[in-house]
Structures are given as C-alpha cells and as structure tokens.
MMTF fields as JSON, N, C-alpha, C and O atoms, coordinates in Angstrom:
{
  "mmtfVersion": "1.0.0",
  "mmtfProducer": "UNKNOWN",
  "numBonds": 395,
  "numAtoms": 396,
  "numGroups": 99,
  "numChains": 1,
  "numModels": 1,
  "chainsPerModel": [1],
  "groupsPerChain": [99],
  "chainIdList": ["A"],
  "bondAtomList": [4, 2, 8, 6, 12, 10, 16, 14, 20, 18, 24, 22, 28, 26, 32, 30, 36, 34, 40, 38, 44, 42, 48, 46, 52, 50, 56, 54, 60, 58, 64, 62, 68, 66, 72, 70, 76, 74, 80, 78, 84, 82, 88, 86, 92, 90, 96, 94, 100, 98, 104, 102, 108, 106, 112, 110, 116, 114, 120, 118, 124, 122, 128, 126, 132, 130, 136, 134, 140, 138, 144, 142, 148, 146, 152, 150, 156, 154, 160, 158, 164, 162, 168, 166, 172, 170, 176, 174, 180, 178, 184, 182, 188, 186, 192, 190, 196, 194, 200, 198, 204, 202, 208, 206, 212, 210, 216, 214, 220, 218, 224, 222, 228, 226, 232, 230, 236, 234, 240, 238, 244, 242, 248, 246, 252, 250, 256, 254, 260, 258, 264, 262, 268, 266, 272, 270, 276, 274, 280, 278, 284, 282, 288, 286, 292, 290, 296, 294, 300, 298, 304, 302, 308, 306, 312, 310, 316, 314, 320, 318, 324, 322, 328, 326, 332, 330, 336, 334, 340, 338, 344, 342, 348, 346, 352, 350, 356, 354, 360, 358, 364, 362, 368, 366, 372, 370, 376, 374, 380, 378, 384, 382, 388, 386, 392, 390],
  "bondOrderList": [1, 1, 1, 1, 1, 1, 1, 1, 1, 1, 1, 1, 1, 1, 1, 1, 1, 1, 1, 1, 1, 1, 1, 1, 1, 1, 1, 1, 1, 1, 1, 1, 1, 1, 1, 1, 1, 1, 1, 1, 1, 1, 1, 1, 1, 1, 1, 1, 1, 1, 1, 1, 1, 1, 1, 1, 1, 1, 1, 1, 1, 1, 1, 1, 1, 1, 1, 1, 1, 1, 1, 1, 1, 1, 1, 1, 1, 1, 1, 1, 1, 1, 1, 1, 1, 1, 1, 1, 1, 1, 1, 1, 1, 1, 1, 1, 1, 1],
  "groupList": [{"groupName": "UNK", "atomNameList": ["N", "CA", "C", "O"], "elementList": ["N", "C", "C", "O"], "formalChargeList": [0, 0, 0, 0], "bondAtomList": [1, 0, 2, 1, 3, 2], "bondOrderList": [1, 1, 2], "singleLetterCode": "X", "chemCompType": "L-PEPTIDE LINKING"}],
  "groupTypeList": [0, 0, 0, 0, 0, 0, 0, 0, 0, 0, 0, 0, 0, 0, 0, 0, 0, 0, 0, 0, 0, 0, 0, 0, 0, 0, 0, 0, 0, 0, 0, 0, 0, 0, 0, 0, 0, 0, 0, 0, 0, 0, 0, 0, 0, 0, 0, 0, 0, 0, 0, 0, 0, 0, 0, 0, 0, 0, 0, 0, 0, 0, 0, 0, 0, 0, 0, 0, 0, 0, 0, 0, 0, 0, 0, 0, 0, 0, 0, 0, 0, 0, 0, 0, 0, 0, 0, 0, 0, 0, 0, 0, 0, 0, 0, 0, 0, 0, 0],
  "groupIdList": [1, 2, 3, 4, 5, 6, 7, 8, 9, 10, 11, 12, 13, 14, 15, 16, 17, 18, 19, 20, 21, 22, 23, 24, 25, 26, 27, 28, 29, 30, 31, 32, 33, 34, 35, 36, 37, 38, 39, 40, 41, 42, 43, 44, 45, 46, 47, 48, 49, 50, 51, 52, 53, 54, 55, 56, 57, 58, 59, 60, 61, 62, 63, 64, 65, 66, 67, 68, 69, 70, 71, 72, 73, 74, 75, 76, 77, 78, 79, 80, 81, 82, 83, 84, 85, 86, 87, 88, 89, 90, 91, 92, 93, 94, 95, 96, 97, 98, 99],
  "secStructList": [7, 6, 6, 7, 7, 7, 7, 7, 7, 7, 7, 7, 7, 7, 2, 2, 2, 2, 2, 2, 2, 2, 2, 2, 1, 7, 4, 4, 4, 2, 2, 2, 2, 2, 2, 2, 2, 2, 2, 2, 2, 2, 2, 2, 2, 2, 2, 2, 2, 2, 2, 2, 2, 2, 2, 2, 2, 1, 7, 2, 2, 2, 2, 2, 2, 2, 2, 2, 2, 2, 6, 6, 7, 7, 3, 3, 3, 3, 3, 1, 7, 2, 2, 2, 2, 2, 2, 2, 6, 6, 6, 1, 7, 3, 3, 3, 3, 3, 7],
  "xCoordList": [101.965, 101.49, 102.557, 102.256, 103.781, 104.86, 104.584, 104.205, 104.781, 104.561, 103.117, 102.81, 102.243, 100.826, 100.398, 100.952, 99.428, 98.839, 97.402, 96.772, 96.901, 95.519, 94.658, 95.103, 93.455, 92.479, 91.269, 90.968, 90.596, 89.393, 88.174, 88.018, 87.331, 86.105, 84.95, 84.979, 83.953, 82.786, 81.677, 81.439, 81.012, 79.926, 78.876, 79.201, 77.643, 76.571, 75.854, 74.858, 76.363, 75.718, 74.414, 74.187, 73.582, 72.336, 72.627, 73.646, 71.735, 71.922, 72.134, 72.945, 71.423, 71.579, 73.001, 73.565, 73.579, 74.941, 75.924, 76.85, 75.725, 76.597, 76.524, 77.555, 75.344, 75.189, 75.835, 76.442, 75.704, 76.314, 77.84, 78.478, 78.418, 79.868, 80.281, 81.284, 79.537, 79.871, 79.82, 80.52, 79.004, 78.962, 80.26, 80.624, 80.958, 82.204, 83.448, 84.424, 83.413, 84.572, 84.107, 82.919, 85.046, 84.659, 84.538, 84.878, 84.071, 83.801, 85.053, 84.961, 86.219, 87.452, 87.92, 88.682, 87.482, 87.924, 87.031, 87.318, 85.963, 85.011, 85.649, 85.401, 86.46, 87.06, 88.04, 88.114, 88.79, 89.699, 88.937, 89.36, 87.806, 86.966, 86.455, 86.472, 86.004, 85.488, 86.612, 86.415, 87.8, 88.948, 89.338, 89.631, 89.342, 89.683, 88.653, 89.01, 87.381, 86.327, 86.499, 86.327, 86.833, 87.052, 88.262, 88.249, 89.305, 90.494, 90.156, 90.58, 89.389, 88.975, 88.165, 88.337, 87.286, 86.481, 87.37, 87.159, 88.36, 89.279, 90.068, 90.263, 90.523, 91.274, 90.386, 90.838, 89.117, 88.169, 87.968, 87.941, 87.827, 87.641, 88.881, 88.776, 90.06, 91.299, 91.416, 91.832, 91.047, 91.08, 90.106, 90.437, 88.914, 87.932, 88.466, 88.287, 89.122, 89.698, 90.783, 90.822, 91.664, 92.738, 92.158, 92.656, 91.112, 90.482, 89.87, 89.992, 89.207, 88.593, 89.674, 89.529, 90.759, 91.854, 92.505, 92.886, 92.63, 93.231, 92.369, 92.886, 91.048, 90.149, 90.255, 90.226, 90.379, 90.402, 91.771, 91.858, 92.849, 94.175, 95.226, 96.405, 94.845, 95.825, 96.276, 95.701, 97.273, 97.702, 98.447, 99.654, 97.718, 98.288, 99.313, 100.398, 98.989, 99.879, 101.202, 102.264, 101.147, 102.368, 103.201, 104.427, 102.552, 103.275, 103.985, 105.143, 103.312, 103.906, 105.06, 106.13, 104.853, 105.906, 107.112, 108.251, 106.878, 107.96, 108.745, 109.972, 108.05, 108.709, 109.565, 110.701, 109.009, 109.756, 111.017, 112.089, 110.886, 112.036, 113.083, 114.281, 112.644, 113.569, 114.339, 115.456, 113.75, 114.41, 115.26, 115.797, 115.384, 116.253, 115.574, 116.237, 114.288, 113.566, 113.26, 113.079, 113.205, 112.774, 111.249, 110.637, 110.654, 109.199, 108.68, 109.249, 107.59, 106.884, 105.426, 104.824, 104.855, 103.443, 102.725, 103.133, 101.658, 100.823, 99.55, 98.827, 99.286, 98.146, 97.597, 98.312, 96.345, 95.759, 96.115, 96.057, 96.48, 96.81, 98.305, 98.719, 99.11, 100.565, 101.074, 102.026, 100.462, 100.914, 100.788, 101.724, 99.635, 99.401, 100.366, 100.931, 100.559, 101.434, 102.88, 103.601, 103.318, 104.682, 104.896, 105.962, 103.888, 103.993, 104.096, 104.858, 103.334, 103.365, 104.686, 105.086, 105.368, 106.594, 107.864, 108.912, 107.784, 108.971, 110.034, 109.754, 111.241, 112.33, 112.499, 113.437, 111.607, 111.723, 112.058, 111.575, 112.877, 113.241, 112.199, 112.476, 111.002, 109.894, 109.498, 109.302, 109.381, 108.936, 107.414, 106.768, 106.843, 105.391, 105.024, 105.548, 104.108, 103.676, 102.166, 101.441, 101.704, 100.268, 99.642, 100.149, 98.556, 97.851, 96.887, 96.201],
  "yCoordList": [128.728, 127.918, 127.81, 127.987, 127.527, 127.397, 126.242, 125.151, 126.502, 125.461, 125.303, 124.465, 126.089, 125.999, 127.304, 128.368, 127.204, 128.396, 128.479, 127.472, 129.687, 129.887, 130.206, 130.884, 129.728, 130.023, 130.648, 130.381, 131.459, 132.105, 131.331, 131.104, 130.937, 130.221, 130.991, 131.317, 131.279, 131.996, 130.999, 130.075, 131.203, 130.323, 131.145, 132.128, 130.749, 131.429, 130.41, 129.822, 130.195, 129.226, 129.789, 130.999, 128.897, 129.311, 130.125, 129.92, 131.04, 131.922, 131.145, 131.552, 130.036, 129.243, 128.71, 128.688, 128.283, 127.776, 128.901, 128.708, 130.058, 131.21, 131.599, 131.857, 131.643, 131.997, 130.954, 131.296, 129.699, 128.634, 128.776, 128.592, 129.099, 129.3, 130.517, 130.47, 131.596, 132.826, 132.634, 133.329, 131.706, 131.4, 130.764, 130.877, 130.099, 129.414, 130.292, 130.147, 131.189, 132.033, 133.458, 133.697, 134.407, 135.764, 135.835, 134.872, 136.935, 137.077, 136.834, 136.263, 137.263, 137.103, 135.648, 135.251, 134.855, 133.467, 132.508, 131.312, 132.995, 132.122, 131.393, 130.201, 132.071, 131.4, 130.319, 129.254, 130.581, 129.569, 128.376, 127.232, 128.647, 127.585, 126.701, 125.474, 127.336, 126.597, 125.816, 124.671, 126.434, 125.745, 124.528, 123.467, 124.674, 123.552, 122.434, 121.256, 122.801, 121.797, 121.057, 119.84, 121.783, 121.151, 120.219, 119.142, 120.634, 119.795, 118.516, 117.427, 118.651, 117.466, 116.516, 115.299, 117.075, 116.252, 115.51, 114.324, 116.198, 115.558, 114.442, 113.377, 114.676, 113.652, 112.462, 111.318, 112.73, 111.647, 110.784, 109.556, 111.435, 110.697, 109.882, 108.747, 110.462, 109.747, 108.536, 107.46, 108.714, 107.603, 106.5, 105.316, 106.885, 105.901, 105.138, 103.925, 105.856, 105.204, 104.222, 103.095, 104.641, 103.755, 102.51, 101.405, 102.678, 101.525, 100.585, 99.366, 101.152, 100.317, 99.576, 98.391, 100.288, 99.644, 98.55, 97.502, 98.803, 97.805, 96.555, 95.438, 96.746, 95.592, 94.809, 93.578, 95.522, 94.874, 94.314, 93.277, 95.003, 94.667, 94.39, 94.262, 94.297, 94.04, 95.318, 96.386, 95.206, 96.297, 97.39, 97.297, 98.414, 99.551, 100.261, 100.599, 100.487, 101.198, 100.463, 101.085, 99.169, 98.373, 98.455, 98.541, 98.43, 98.498, 99.839, 99.883, 100.91, 102.243, 102.392, 102.878, 101.981, 102.079, 101.236, 101.673, 100.049, 99.18, 99.782, 99.69, 100.392, 101.043, 102.209, 102.378, 103.014, 104.157, 103.688, 104.266, 102.65, 102.12, 101.573, 101.751, 100.914, 100.364, 101.468, 101.245, 102.649, 103.793, 104.579, 105.633, 104.072, 104.704, 105.696, 106.294, 105.882, 106.817, 106.135, 104.919, 106.918, 106.386, 106.405, 107.447, 105.279, 105.181, 104.661, 103.748, 105.261, 104.805, 104.628, 105.513, 103.507, 103.23, 103.214, 102.505, 103.99, 103.987, 103.208, 103.562, 102.161, 101.305, 100.707, 100.586, 100.34, 99.682, 98.19, 97.547, 97.646, 96.223, 96.065, 95.777, 96.255, 96.222, 94.835, 94.725, 93.779, 92.422, 92.145, 91.653, 92.462, 92.241, 93.079, 92.585, 94.346, 95.227, 94.758, 94.814, 94.299, 93.771, 92.562, 92.411, 91.711, 90.55, 90.991, 90.412, 92.007, 92.49, 93.154, 93.173, 93.702, 94.46, 93.714, 94.334, 92.399, 91.609, 91.871, 91.815, 92.154, 92.394, 93.85, 94.185, 94.717, 96.149, 96.884, 96.523, 97.901, 98.677, 99.774, 100.966, 99.326, 100.239, 100.069, 98.951, 101.184, 101.153, 101.122, 101.93, 100.209, 100.09, 100.436, 99.853, 101.402, 101.829, 101.76, 101.91, 101.53, 101.469, 102.848, 103.837, 102.911, 104.19, 104.457, 105.479],
  "zCoordList": [95.961, 94.852, 93.762, 92.581, 94.146, 93.197, 92.257, 92.681, 90.964, 89.986, 89.55, 88.702, 90.115, 89.759, 89.101, 89.378, 88.249, 87.668, 88.132, 88.454, 88.161, 88.596, 87.385, 86.458, 87.394, 86.359, 87.013, 88.176, 86.279, 86.799, 86.3, 85.1, 87.218, 86.885, 87.497, 88.684, 86.715, 87.223, 87.496, 86.718, 88.606, 88.991, 89.72, 90.385, 89.596, 90.312, 91.178, 90.756, 92.405, 93.293, 93.864, 93.861, 94.344, 94.972, 96.23, 96.889, 96.554, 97.709, 99.003, 99.835, 99.188, 100.411, 100.533, 101.627, 99.418, 99.432, 99.759, 100.547, 99.163, 99.422, 100.897, 101.518, 101.451, 102.867, 103.772, 104.787, 103.409, 104.188, 104.192, 105.229, 103.044, 102.957, 103.762, 104.474, 103.666, 104.388, 105.902, 106.639, 106.365, 107.792, 108.256, 109.426, 107.353, 107.701, 107.515, 108.251, 106.547, 106.235, 105.97, 105.753, 105.988, 105.613, 104.09, 103.404, 103.564, 102.137, 101.289, 100.203, 101.776, 101.013, 101.012, 100.129, 101.975, 102.045, 101.288, 101.241, 100.697, 100.01, 98.836, 98.655, 98.038, 96.881, 97.342, 96.729, 98.414, 98.953, 99.486, 99.319, 100.132, 100.666, 99.523, 99.622, 98.443, 97.288, 96.615, 96.208, 96.494, 95.894, 96.728, 96.177, 98.055, 98.934, 98.804, 98.802, 98.696, 98.533, 97.209, 97.151, 96.153, 94.846, 94.904, 94.307, 95.624, 95.77, 96.54, 96.154, 97.631, 98.397, 97.516, 97.585, 96.694, 95.798, 94.81, 94.553, 94.254, 93.314, 93.994, 93.408, 95.227, 95.955, 96.303, 96.268, 96.642, 96.919, 95.676, 95.763, 94.518, 93.27, 92.932, 92.466, 93.168, 92.916, 93.834, 93.403, 95.101, 96.064, 95.626, 95.698, 95.177, 94.714, 93.504, 93.4, 92.59, 91.414, 91.83, 91.338, 92.731, 93.202, 93.862, 93.645, 94.664, 95.315, 94.291, 94.411, 93.276, 92.244, 91.444, 91.144, 91.101, 90.376, 91.208, 90.687, 92.503, 93.385, 93.451, 93.457, 93.501, 93.519, 92.217, 92.225, 91.095, 89.787, 89.41, 88.753, 89.828, 89.305, 90.369, 90.038, 91.608, 92.659, 93.335, 93.121, 94.124, 94.995, 94.234, 94.011, 93.845, 93.129, 94.0, 93.526, 95.243, 96.155, 96.305, 96.287, 96.449, 96.581, 95.308, 95.373, 94.168, 92.899, 92.745, 92.33, 93.069, 92.964, 93.951, 93.584, 95.186, 96.197, 95.807, 95.97, 95.302, 94.864, 93.714, 93.679, 92.781, 91.644, 92.113, 91.669, 93.016, 93.543, 94.268, 94.092, 95.073, 95.81, 94.838, 95.057, 93.778, 92.788, 92.073, 91.606, 91.987, 91.346, 92.336, 91.995, 93.557, 94.533, 95.461, 96.308, 95.324, 96.191, 97.525, 97.583, 98.576, 99.86, 99.864, 99.634, 100.118, 100.081, 101.409, 102.007, 101.854, 103.047, 102.686, 102.076, 103.051, 102.8, 104.138, 105.058, 104.249, 105.443, 105.107, 104.176, 105.861, 105.564, 106.851, 107.846, 106.825, 107.989, 108.003, 109.051, 106.845, 106.733, 106.471, 105.348, 107.516, 107.362, 106.979, 106.206, 107.502, 107.175, 105.678, 105.047, 105.124, 103.702, 102.868, 101.892, 103.244, 102.476, 102.563, 101.567, 103.728, 103.862, 102.95, 102.354, 102.846, 101.957, 100.498, 99.723, 100.129, 98.747, 98.39, 97.225, 99.407, 99.157, 99.551, 99.73, 99.688, 100.014, 98.933, 97.736, 99.388, 98.451, 98.049, 97.326, 98.505, 98.215, 99.513, 100.587, 99.399, 100.592, 100.829, 100.706, 101.172, 101.445, 102.894, 103.369, 103.593, 104.992, 105.017, 104.35, 105.771, 105.902, 107.342, 108.29, 107.487, 108.81, 108.93, 107.947, 110.153, 110.446, 110.269, 110.799, 109.536, 109.31, 110.433, 110.428]
}
C-alpha cells in the first residue's frame, strides 16, 4: 500500500452479515474483505458518474485519453465500441482495443 494511509473505522454490522462474511474468509480476512467491497462500491460509483457525464457531455474517456496522449503519455483505451472511439480520437496517438 505504498503511498496510501490507513484509517481505522469502527462498524457494528448485523450478525447475519458478519456470518456471511466469515463463510467467505477467515476471521483475519474480514477487514480486507470489507475494504475490497468498499473499493468495488467506490469504483462502481465512479463508473456510474463517468457514464452519466459521458451521456451529458460527450466522450469523457476519449477526452482524457487524448489529453494524456497530447502530454506524451502512452494511452490505450479498451472499449466495446472501437469504431466510435477511433473516430473520437482521430489525430491522437492513442491505441484503441476491443474490451
């Protein structure tokens, strides 16, 4: 976890939830399991925000990839719609691959 700091958060989940988690991991792995679930939730929310912004303001992913490429970074975009993404990134040295 280089570059990250850890914080202590106390929570009292319902017994059914605790038992469900313990069925998946041993007692020492419960905090990691909860941290991973919180991380997945944060990434899901970020993905939802990006999708909403893309619907409202155009291709966010293409804009970010294009900016990165313009700054000299190597950028690769993984998408299910490669044709559309290639059109959005014309003139940028961004690799587009099928997701």
